[in-house]
Short mmCIF file of C-alpha atoms in Angstrom, two decimals:
data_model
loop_
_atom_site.label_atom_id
_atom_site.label_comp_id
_atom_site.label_asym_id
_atom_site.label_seq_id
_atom_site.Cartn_x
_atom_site.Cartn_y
_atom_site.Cartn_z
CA UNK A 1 120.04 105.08 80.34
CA UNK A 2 120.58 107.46 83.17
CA UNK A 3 122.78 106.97 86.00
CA UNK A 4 123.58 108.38 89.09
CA UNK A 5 123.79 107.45 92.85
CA UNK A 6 121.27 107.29 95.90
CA UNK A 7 121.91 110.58 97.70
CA UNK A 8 119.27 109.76 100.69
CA UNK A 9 117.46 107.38 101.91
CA UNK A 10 114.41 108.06 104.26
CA UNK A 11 112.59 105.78 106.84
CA UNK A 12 108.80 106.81 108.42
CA UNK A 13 107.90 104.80 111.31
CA UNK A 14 104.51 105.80 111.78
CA UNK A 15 102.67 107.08 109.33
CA UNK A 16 102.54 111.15 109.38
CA UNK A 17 104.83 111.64 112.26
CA UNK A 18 108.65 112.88 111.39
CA UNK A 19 110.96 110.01 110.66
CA UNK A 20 114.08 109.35 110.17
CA UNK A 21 117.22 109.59 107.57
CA UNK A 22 119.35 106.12 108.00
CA UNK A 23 122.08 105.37 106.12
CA UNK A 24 121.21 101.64 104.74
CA UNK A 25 117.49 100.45 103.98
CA UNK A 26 116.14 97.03 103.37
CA UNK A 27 113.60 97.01 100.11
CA UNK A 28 111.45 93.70 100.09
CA UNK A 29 107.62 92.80 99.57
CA UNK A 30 106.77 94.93 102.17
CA UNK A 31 108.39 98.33 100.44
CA UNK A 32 111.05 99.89 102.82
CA UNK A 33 111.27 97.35 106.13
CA UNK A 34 110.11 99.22 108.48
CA UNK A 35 109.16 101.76 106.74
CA UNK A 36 104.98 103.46 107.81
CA UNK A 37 104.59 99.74 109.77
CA UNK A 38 102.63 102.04 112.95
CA UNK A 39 99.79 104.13 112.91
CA UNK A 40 97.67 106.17 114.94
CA UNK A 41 93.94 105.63 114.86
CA UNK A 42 91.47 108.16 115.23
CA UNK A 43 88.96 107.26 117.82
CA UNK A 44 86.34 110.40 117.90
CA UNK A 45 82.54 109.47 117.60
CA UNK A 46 82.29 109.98 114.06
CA UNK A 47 85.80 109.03 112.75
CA UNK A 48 86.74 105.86 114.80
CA UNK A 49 88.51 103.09 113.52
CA UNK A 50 90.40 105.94 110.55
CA UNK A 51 94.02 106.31 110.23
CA UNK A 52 94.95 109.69 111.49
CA UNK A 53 97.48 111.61 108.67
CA UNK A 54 98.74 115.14 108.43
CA UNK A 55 95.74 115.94 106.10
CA UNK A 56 93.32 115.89 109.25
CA UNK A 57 95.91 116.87 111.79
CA UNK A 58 99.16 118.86 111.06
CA UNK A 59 99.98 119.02 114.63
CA UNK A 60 101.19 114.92 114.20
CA UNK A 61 104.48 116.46 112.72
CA UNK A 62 105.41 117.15 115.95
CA UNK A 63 106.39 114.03 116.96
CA UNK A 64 109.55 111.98 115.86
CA UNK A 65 109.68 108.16 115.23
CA UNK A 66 112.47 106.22 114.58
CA UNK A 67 114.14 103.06 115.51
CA UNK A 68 116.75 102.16 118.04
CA UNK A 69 119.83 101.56 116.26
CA UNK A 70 121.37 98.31 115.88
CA UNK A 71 124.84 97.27 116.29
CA UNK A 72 125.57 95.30 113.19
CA UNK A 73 124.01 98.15 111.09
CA UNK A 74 121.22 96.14 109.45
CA UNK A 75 118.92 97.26 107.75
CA UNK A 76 116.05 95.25 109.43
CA UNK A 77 114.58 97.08 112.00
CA UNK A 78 115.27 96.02 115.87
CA UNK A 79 111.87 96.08 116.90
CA UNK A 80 109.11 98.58 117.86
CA UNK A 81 109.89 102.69 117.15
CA UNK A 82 110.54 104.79 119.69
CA UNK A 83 108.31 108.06 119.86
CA UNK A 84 109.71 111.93 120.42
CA UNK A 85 107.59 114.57 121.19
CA UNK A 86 107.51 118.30 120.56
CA UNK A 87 109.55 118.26 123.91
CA UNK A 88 111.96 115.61 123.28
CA UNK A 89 110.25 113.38 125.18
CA UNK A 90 111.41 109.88 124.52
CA UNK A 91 108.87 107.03 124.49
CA UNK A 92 108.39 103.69 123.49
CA UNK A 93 106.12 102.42 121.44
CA UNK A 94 104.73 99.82 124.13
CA UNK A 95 104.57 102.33 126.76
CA UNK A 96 100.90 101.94 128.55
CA UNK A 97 101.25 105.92 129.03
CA UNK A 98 102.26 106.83 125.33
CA UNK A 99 98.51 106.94 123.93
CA UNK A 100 97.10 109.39 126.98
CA UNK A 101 100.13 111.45 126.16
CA UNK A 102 99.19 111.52 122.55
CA UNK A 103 95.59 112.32 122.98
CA UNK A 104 96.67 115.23 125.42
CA UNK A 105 99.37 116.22 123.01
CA UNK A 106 96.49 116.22 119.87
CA UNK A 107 93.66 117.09 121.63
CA UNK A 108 91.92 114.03 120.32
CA UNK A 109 91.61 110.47 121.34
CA UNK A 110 93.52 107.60 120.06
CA UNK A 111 95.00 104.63 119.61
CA UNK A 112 98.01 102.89 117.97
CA UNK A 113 98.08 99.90 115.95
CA UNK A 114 101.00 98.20 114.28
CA UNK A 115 100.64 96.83 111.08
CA UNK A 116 101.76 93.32 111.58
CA UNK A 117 104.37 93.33 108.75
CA UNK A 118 100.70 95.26 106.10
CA UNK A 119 102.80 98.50 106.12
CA UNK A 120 100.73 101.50 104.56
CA UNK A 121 102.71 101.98 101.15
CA UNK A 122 102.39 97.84 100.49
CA UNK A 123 105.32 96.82 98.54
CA UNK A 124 106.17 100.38 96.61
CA UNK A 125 108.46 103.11 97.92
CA UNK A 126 108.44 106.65 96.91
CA UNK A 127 111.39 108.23 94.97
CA UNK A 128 112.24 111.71 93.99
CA UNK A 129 115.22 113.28 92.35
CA UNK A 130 117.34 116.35 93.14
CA UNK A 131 117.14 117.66 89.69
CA UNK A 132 113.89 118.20 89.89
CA UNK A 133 114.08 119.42 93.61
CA UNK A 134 116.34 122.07 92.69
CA UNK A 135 114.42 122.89 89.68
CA UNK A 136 111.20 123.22 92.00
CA UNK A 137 113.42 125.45 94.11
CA UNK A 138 114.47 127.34 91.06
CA UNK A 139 110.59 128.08 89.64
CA UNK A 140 109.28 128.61 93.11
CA UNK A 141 112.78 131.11 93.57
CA UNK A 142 112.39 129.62 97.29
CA UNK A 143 114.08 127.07 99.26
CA UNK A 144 112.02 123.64 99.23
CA UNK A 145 112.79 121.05 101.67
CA UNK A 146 112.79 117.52 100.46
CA UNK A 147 111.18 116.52 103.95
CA UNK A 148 108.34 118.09 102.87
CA UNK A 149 107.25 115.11 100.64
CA UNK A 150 108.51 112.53 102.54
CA UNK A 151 110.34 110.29 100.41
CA UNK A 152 112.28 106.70 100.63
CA UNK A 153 114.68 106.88 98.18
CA UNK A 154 116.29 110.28 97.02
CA UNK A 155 118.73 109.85 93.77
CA UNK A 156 120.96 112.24 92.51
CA UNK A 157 120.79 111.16 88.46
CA UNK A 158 122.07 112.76 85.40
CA UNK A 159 118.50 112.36 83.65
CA UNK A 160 116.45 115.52 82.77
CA UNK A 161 114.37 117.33 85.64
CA UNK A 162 111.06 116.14 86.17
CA UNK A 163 111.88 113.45 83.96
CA UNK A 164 109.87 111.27 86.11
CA UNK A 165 106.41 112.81 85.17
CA UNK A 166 106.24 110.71 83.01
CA UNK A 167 107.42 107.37 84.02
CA UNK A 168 104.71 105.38 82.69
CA UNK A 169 104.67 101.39 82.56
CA UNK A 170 107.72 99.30 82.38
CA UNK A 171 110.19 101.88 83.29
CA UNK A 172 112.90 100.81 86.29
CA UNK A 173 115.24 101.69 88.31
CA UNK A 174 117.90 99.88 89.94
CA UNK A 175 119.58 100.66 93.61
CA UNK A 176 122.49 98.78 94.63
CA UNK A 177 121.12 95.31 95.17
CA UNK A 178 117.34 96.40 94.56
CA UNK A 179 115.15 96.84 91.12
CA UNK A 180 112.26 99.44 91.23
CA UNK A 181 109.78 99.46 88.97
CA UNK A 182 106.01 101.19 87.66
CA UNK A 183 103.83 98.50 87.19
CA UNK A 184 100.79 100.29 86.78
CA UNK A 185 98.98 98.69 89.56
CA UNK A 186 99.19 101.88 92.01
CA UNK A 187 102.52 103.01 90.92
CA UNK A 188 103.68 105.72 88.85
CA UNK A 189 103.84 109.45 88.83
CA UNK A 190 102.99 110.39 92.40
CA UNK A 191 100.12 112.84 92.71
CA UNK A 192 100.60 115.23 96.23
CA UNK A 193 98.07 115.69 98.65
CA UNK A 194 98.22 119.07 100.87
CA UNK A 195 100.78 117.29 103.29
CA UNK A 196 103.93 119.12 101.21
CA UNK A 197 102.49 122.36 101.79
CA UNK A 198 103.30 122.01 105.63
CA UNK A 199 106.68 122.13 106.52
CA UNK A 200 108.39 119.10 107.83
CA UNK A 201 107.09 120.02 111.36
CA UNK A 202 103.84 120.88 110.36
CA UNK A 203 104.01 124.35 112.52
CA UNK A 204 103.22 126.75 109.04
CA UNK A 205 101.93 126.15 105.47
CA UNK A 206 102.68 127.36 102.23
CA UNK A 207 99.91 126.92 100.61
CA UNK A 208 101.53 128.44 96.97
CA UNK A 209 103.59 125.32 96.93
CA UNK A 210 101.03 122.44 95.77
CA UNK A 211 99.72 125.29 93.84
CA UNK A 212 102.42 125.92 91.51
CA UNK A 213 102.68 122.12 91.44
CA UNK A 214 99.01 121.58 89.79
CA UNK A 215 99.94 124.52 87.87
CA UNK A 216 102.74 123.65 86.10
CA UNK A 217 103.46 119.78 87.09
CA UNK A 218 100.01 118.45 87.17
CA UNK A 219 100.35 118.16 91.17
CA UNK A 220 103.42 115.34 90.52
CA UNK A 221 106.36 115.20 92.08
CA UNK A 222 108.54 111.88 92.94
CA UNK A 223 107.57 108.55 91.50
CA UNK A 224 105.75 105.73 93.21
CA UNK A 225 107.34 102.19 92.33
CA UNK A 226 106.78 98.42 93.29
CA UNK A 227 109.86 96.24 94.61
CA UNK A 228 110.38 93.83 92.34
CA UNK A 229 113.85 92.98 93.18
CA UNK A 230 114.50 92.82 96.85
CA UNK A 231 118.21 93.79 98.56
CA UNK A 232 119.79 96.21 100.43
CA UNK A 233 120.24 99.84 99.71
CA UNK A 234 123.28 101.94 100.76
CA UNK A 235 123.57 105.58 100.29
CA UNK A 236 126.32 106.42 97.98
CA UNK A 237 125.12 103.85 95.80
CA UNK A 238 125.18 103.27 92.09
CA UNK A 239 121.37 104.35 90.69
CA UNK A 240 120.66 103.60 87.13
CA UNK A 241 117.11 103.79 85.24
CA UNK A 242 116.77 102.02 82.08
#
């Protein structure tokens, strides 16, 4: 058994813009509340009706999303996002003006779409561990920011780096109130797309960063698991796989 504590916790609005780091997190059927429950859809000739991401359009990591705060610090979200651009324009998510200023701000058109409570990730959230952060740093002999692969739940553990490569079936991991868990059914070792190599504001890529990570890591790094225990998540929190 390994044991640790959760050193971060990370919330994404909408999917591929920057989120947010909050300091409690609600993990239930529908993964992290909150947590990719907005989208922006692509609405050029021969792409309409697709979820835009990073892959298609770095640029999106431009704009911020997060959620007003709440007074009683729960973990639920208030309600819908509010957007930041490159500016620090603030907008909300229900402004009438907010998808002309996207468009403009992409060069594409678009529209938004909430996800009615269907977030992206379904039920799993994605985990990583500073071991194997630092180690990455370590190989690479670079800094790498965890932002770049835009996580849920960060642990600080005492297991071996990159122990989670091989997470397979049946392993868990419990977060103060919540159980994680690979089931097999799209959970497990999480294999990176391209997004990493941007950095977290998508302005310049580093394109020897997912290639060091097929290389030597078979292009994993963090874990995808299913909530099968629901609660509340604190950071600072006891972290325990086994």
């Amino acid at each position: 058994m390994y044991r640790g504590i959760v050193d971060s916790l990370h919330r994404w609005p909408v999917k591929s813009l920057r989120g947010e780091r909050v300091p409690v997190a609600l993990l239930d059927h529908r993964g992290l509340a909150g947590d990719r429950a907005y989208a922006l859809i692509d609405e050029r000739p021969n792409h309409v009706g697709s979820r835009l991401t990073v892959r298609q359009l770095p640029g999106m990591l431009a704009w911020e999303a997060s959620y007003p705060a709440t007074c009683d610090g729960s973990p639920e979200p208030p309600g819908l996002p509010v957007l930041y651009s490159a500016g620090g324009a603030a907008w909300a998510w229900d402004d009438p003006d907010l998808p002309a200023a996207l468009s403009e701000s992409y060069g594409i058109p678009l529209s938004m779409r909430a996800a009615d409570g269907q977030q992206d990730r379904g039920p799993t959230v994605l985990v990583t561990f500073e071991a194997s952060r630092r180690a990455l740093e370590a190989e690479l002999g670079a800094e790498v920011d965890l932002l770049r692969f835009r996580p849920n739940v960060h642990l600080d553990l005492d297991a071996p780096v990159f122990a989670e490569e091989s997470f397979g079936e049946g392993t868990t991991i419990t977060v103060g109130e919540a159980v994680l868990e690979v089931t097999g059914d799209h959970s497990g070792p999480c294999i990176r797309c391209a997004v990493p190599s941007w950095d977290p504001h998508g302005r310049e890529r580093w394109p020897q960063l997912q290639k060091h990570l097929i290389v030597e890591h078979d292009n994993k790094f963090g874990v995808i698991m299913r909530v099968t225990g629901p609660g509340v998540v604190r950071v600072g929190d006891a972290a325990t796989i086994g």
